[in-house]
Amino acid sequence: MAPDDRLRPVDLARLAGVSTQQIRNYEEAGVLPPAERTASGYRTFRDLHRQALLTYRTLLKGYGHLTATRIMQALHADDVPAALALVDAAHATLNSERNALRATSEAVQALTGAVPPEVPRSGLRIGEVAALLGVRPSALRVWESAGLLTPPRERGTSYRTYDPADVRDARIILTLRRSHYLLAQIGPVLDDLRREGSTEGLRTAIRNRGEVLTARTRAMLEGAGSLSGYLSCLSGPGCLSAAATTTGSTAGGPGPSPR
């Protein structure tokens, strides 16, 4: 590439809408390949660096700062398998989040139309709650051991006492257990319900979270496409020659402090 094709830090900075110091930080962190140096010690960049910068900025949108940075570092350390493993892990995590959201959505659907039993008063004993729900007291103890219920204890006797919120949670657990949900699956649903305050609030939260996941998936697809293009560049002869250029190629010694 001819000398007039070289890019200054400010050129890359303008391209990405960041500061020139951020460009220097990217190079030092391994997000960009090593820059060339002039005889005076100034950094100069090539088209490879421009492509690396655009790839990284696209990866950021879907994969986040940490993963995007590690992907680029792995590529510039000539460890493509490690970079692709990071991509795989990010997609697997997103898939797990989507599956959990789907399970919560199905659980809320299972609760739709369920009529809550009348709670005569606060301070119900375990046998009264069991009779109200039509289960054995041992079931309530199992749910408590799993961390799904936390009824307070009566002073002096240490008897469990259930208020309407405890009975509501027990009813939800029972409904989901009848729909074949495991105790480990029920915990997140209860947490979400307590946070949102109602099944309707939880439905809204699920819908909003689904939109976020969809947007993130699309951003990850865009990032993966950009990464694929950059990988093709790295495997080409032109990019390989640019990537092989390091600070050691500087004519006339290291020059002044890095710029």
Coordinates of C-alpha atoms in Angstrom, one line a residue:
M1 CA 0.0 0.0 0.0
A2 CA 1.4 3.4 -0.9
P3 CA 2.4 5.8 1.8
D4 CA -0.4 8.2 1.0
D5 CA -2.9 5.4 1.7
R6 CA -1.9 5.4 5.3
L7 CA -4.4 6.4 7.9
R8 CA -3.7 8.6 11.0
P9 CA -5.3 7.9 14.4
V10 CA -7.5 10.9 13.8
D11 CA -8.8 9.4 10.5
L12 CA -9.8 6.2 12.3
A13 CA -11.3 8.2 15.2
R14 CA -13.5 10.2 12.8
L15 CA -14.6 7.0 11.1
A16 CA -15.8 5.4 14.3
G17 CA -16.9 8.6 16.1
V18 CA -14.4 8.1 19.0
S19 CA -11.4 10.0 20.3
T20 CA -7.9 9.5 19.0
Q21 CA -6.9 8.4 22.4
Q22 CA -9.5 5.6 22.1
I23 CA -7.9 4.5 18.9
R24 CA -4.6 4.3 20.7
N25 CA -6.3 2.3 23.5
Y26 CA -7.8 -0.1 21.0
E27 CA -4.4 -0.8 19.5
E28 CA -2.7 -1.2 22.9
A29 CA -5.5 -3.6 24.0
G30 CA -5.1 -5.8 20.9
V31 CA -8.5 -4.8 19.4
L32 CA -6.6 -3.4 16.4
P33 CA -3.5 -5.1 14.9
P34 CA -0.2 -3.4 15.8
A35 CA 0.2 0.0 14.1
E36 CA 3.1 0.9 11.9
R37 CA 5.4 3.7 13.1
T38 CA 7.0 6.5 11.2
A39 CA 10.6 7.5 11.7
S40 CA 9.3 10.1 14.2
G41 CA 7.4 7.5 16.1
Y42 CA 3.9 8.4 15.0
R43 CA 1.3 5.6 14.5
T44 CA 0.0 5.0 11.1
F45 CA -2.7 2.6 10.1
R46 CA -3.8 0.7 7.0
D47 CA -7.1 -0.6 5.6
L48 CA -6.7 -3.7 7.8
H49 CA -7.0 -1.5 10.8
R50 CA -10.0 0.3 9.4
Q51 CA -11.7 -3.1 8.9
A52 CA -10.7 -4.3 12.3
L53 CA -12.2 -1.1 13.9
L54 CA -15.5 -1.4 12.0
T55 CA -15.7 -5.1 12.9
Y56 CA -15.1 -4.4 16.6
R57 CA -17.7 -1.6 16.7
T58 CA -20.2 -3.8 15.0
L59 CA -19.5 -6.7 17.4
L60 CA -20.0 -4.3 20.4
K61 CA -23.7 -3.9 19.6
G62 CA -24.5 -7.6 20.0
Y63 CA -21.7 -9.2 22.0
G64 CA -20.9 -6.4 24.4
H65 CA -17.5 -4.8 25.3
L66 CA -15.9 -7.8 27.1
T67 CA -16.7 -10.5 24.5
A68 CA -16.1 -8.2 21.5
T69 CA -12.7 -7.3 22.9
R70 CA -11.7 -10.9 23.6
I71 CA -12.7 -11.9 20.1
M72 CA -10.5 -9.3 18.5
Q73 CA -7.6 -10.1 20.8
A74 CA -7.8 -13.8 19.9
L75 CA -7.8 -13.0 16.2
H76 CA -4.8 -10.7 16.5
A77 CA -3.1 -13.4 18.5
D78 CA -3.6 -15.7 15.5
D79 CA -6.1 -17.9 17.6
V80 CA -9.1 -18.1 15.3
P81 CA -10.6 -21.2 17.2
A82 CA -10.6 -19.2 20.5
A83 CA -12.3 -16.3 18.8
L84 CA -15.0 -18.6 17.3
A85 CA -15.4 -20.3 20.7
L86 CA -16.3 -17.0 22.2
V87 CA -18.9 -16.4 19.5
D88 CA -20.4 -19.8 20.2
A89 CA -20.5 -19.2 23.9
A90 CA -22.3 -15.9 23.4
H91 CA -24.9 -17.5 21.2
A92 CA -25.4 -20.3 23.6
T93 CA -25.9 -17.9 26.5
L94 CA -28.5 -16.0 24.4
N95 CA -30.3 -19.2 23.6
S96 CA -30.4 -20.1 27.3
E97 CA -31.9 -16.7 28.1
R98 CA -34.5 -17.2 25.3
N99 CA -35.4 -20.7 26.6
A100 CA -35.8 -19.4 30.2
L101 CA -38.1 -16.6 28.9
R102 CA -40.2 -19.1 27.0
A103 CA -40.5 -21.2 30.1
T104 CA -41.7 -18.3 32.1
S105 CA -44.1 -17.3 29.4
E106 CA -45.6 -20.8 29.3
A107 CA -45.8 -20.8 33.1
V108 CA -47.7 -17.5 33.1
Q109 CA -50.1 -19.0 30.5
A110 CA -50.6 -22.0 32.8
L111 CA -51.7 -19.6 35.6
T112 CA -54.2 -17.8 33.4
G113 CA -57.7 -18.4 34.5
A114 CA -56.7 -20.0 37.8
V115 CA -59.1 -18.9 40.5
P116 CA -57.2 -18.1 43.8
P117 CA -58.7 -19.8 46.9
E118 CA -60.2 -17.5 49.4
V119 CA -57.8 -16.7 52.3
P120 CA -59.8 -16.3 55.5
R121 CA -57.1 -14.5 57.4
S122 CA -53.4 -13.9 57.9
G123 CA -51.5 -16.2 60.2
L124 CA -52.7 -19.5 58.8
R125 CA -51.0 -22.7 60.0
I126 CA -49.5 -25.1 57.6
G127 CA -52.3 -27.6 58.0
E128 CA -54.9 -24.9 57.2
V129 CA -53.0 -23.9 54.0
A130 CA -52.6 -27.5 53.0
A131 CA -56.4 -28.0 53.4
L132 CA -57.1 -24.8 51.5
L133 CA -55.0 -26.0 48.5
G134 CA -55.8 -29.6 48.7
V135 CA -52.2 -30.8 49.3
R136 CA -50.4 -32.5 52.1
P137 CA -48.5 -30.4 54.6
S138 CA -45.3 -32.2 53.5
A139 CA -45.7 -30.6 50.1
L140 CA -45.5 -27.2 51.6
R141 CA -42.4 -28.2 53.6
V142 CA -40.7 -29.5 50.4
W143 CA -41.5 -26.2 48.6
E144 CA -40.1 -24.3 51.6
S145 CA -36.9 -26.4 51.6
A146 CA -36.5 -25.6 47.9
G147 CA -36.6 -21.9 48.8
L148 CA -39.9 -21.2 47.0
L149 CA -41.8 -20.4 50.2
T150 CA -40.5 -18.5 53.3
P151 CA -43.4 -18.3 55.8
P152 CA -42.5 -16.5 59.0
R153 CA -42.3 -18.3 62.3
E154 CA -44.5 -17.6 65.3
R155 CA -42.6 -16.4 68.3
G156 CA -42.3 -18.9 71.1
T157 CA -43.8 -21.9 69.2
S158 CA -41.8 -21.5 65.9
Y159 CA -44.9 -22.6 64.1
R160 CA -45.1 -21.5 60.5
T161 CA -47.7 -18.8 59.8
Y162 CA -48.9 -18.0 56.3
D163 CA -50.2 -14.6 55.1
P164 CA -52.2 -14.1 51.8
A165 CA -49.0 -13.6 49.8
D166 CA -47.6 -16.9 51.0
V167 CA -50.8 -18.6 50.1
R168 CA -50.7 -17.0 46.7
D169 CA -47.2 -18.2 46.1
A170 CA -48.2 -21.7 47.2
R171 CA -51.1 -21.7 44.8
I172 CA -48.8 -20.7 42.0
I173 CA -46.3 -23.4 42.8
L174 CA -49.2 -26.0 42.9
T175 CA -50.5 -24.8 39.5
L176 CA -47.1 -25.0 37.9
R177 CA -46.3 -28.4 39.5
R178 CA -49.6 -29.7 38.0
S179 CA -48.3 -28.5 34.7
H180 CA -45.2 -30.6 35.2
Y181 CA -42.8 -27.7 36.0
L182 CA -39.7 -28.6 38.1
L183 CA -39.1 -26.8 41.3
A184 CA -35.9 -25.2 39.8
Q185 CA -38.1 -23.8 37.0
I186 CA -40.7 -22.4 39.3
G187 CA -38.2 -20.2 41.3
P188 CA -37.5 -17.7 38.5
V189 CA -41.2 -17.4 37.8
L190 CA -42.0 -16.6 41.4
D191 CA -39.2 -14.1 41.5
D192 CA -40.5 -12.4 38.4
L193 CA -44.1 -12.3 39.7
R194 CA -43.0 -10.8 43.0
R195 CA -41.0 -8.2 41.2
E196 CA -43.8 -7.3 38.6
G197 CA -46.6 -7.6 41.1
S198 CA -49.1 -9.5 38.8
T199 CA -49.3 -11.9 36.0
E200 CA -50.3 -9.0 33.7
G201 CA -47.2 -7.1 34.7
L202 CA -45.1 -10.2 34.1
R203 CA -46.6 -10.6 30.7
T204 CA -45.6 -7.1 29.8
A205 CA -42.1 -7.7 31.2
I206 CA -41.8 -10.9 29.2
R207 CA -42.9 -9.1 26.0
N208 CA -40.4 -6.3 26.6
R209 CA -37.6 -8.8 27.3
G210 CA -38.5 -10.8 24.2
E211 CA -38.1 -7.6 22.1
V212 CA -34.7 -7.0 23.7
L213 CA -33.5 -10.5 22.9
T214 CA -34.7 -10.2 19.3
A215 CA -32.9 -6.9 18.9
R216 CA -29.7 -8.5 20.4
T217 CA -30.0 -11.5 18.1
R218 CA -30.2 -9.3 15.1
A219 CA -27.2 -7.3 16.3
M220 CA -25.2 -10.5 16.9
L221 CA -26.1 -11.7 13.4
E222 CA -24.8 -8.4 12.0
G223 CA -21.7 -8.7 14.1
A224 CA -21.1 -12.2 13.0
G225 CA -21.4 -11.1 9.4
S226 CA -18.8 -8.4 9.9
L227 CA -16.5 -10.8 11.7
S228 CA -16.8 -13.3 8.8
G229 CA -15.7 -10.5 6.4
Y230 CA -12.8 -9.6 8.6
L231 CA -11.7 -13.3 8.9
S232 CA -11.7 -13.4 5.1
C233 CA -9.5 -10.3 5.0
L234 CA -7.1 -11.8 7.5
S235 CA -6.8 -14.9 5.4
G236 CA -6.0 -12.9 2.3
P237 CA -2.4 -12.1 1.2
G238 CA -3.0 -8.3 1.3
C239 CA -4.2 -8.4 4.9
L240 CA -1.6 -10.9 6.0
S241 CA 1.2 -8.6 4.8
A242 CA -0.4 -5.6 6.6
A243 CA -0.9 -7.7 9.8
A244 CA 2.7 -8.8 9.8
T245 CA 3.8 -5.1 9.9
T246 CA 4.8 -4.3 13.5
T247 CA 6.6 -1.5 15.4
G248 CA 9.8 -3.4 14.6
S249 CA 9.5 -2.3 10.9
T250 CA 10.0 1.3 11.8
A251 CA 12.9 2.8 9.9
G252 CA 15.4 4.9 11.9
G253 CA 14.7 3.4 15.3
P254 CA 11.8 3.9 17.7
G255 CA 11.7 7.7 17.6
P256 CA 9.9 9.7 20.2
S257 CA 7.3 8.4 22.7
P258 CA 4.2 6.7 21.2
R259 CA 1.6 8.9 19.5

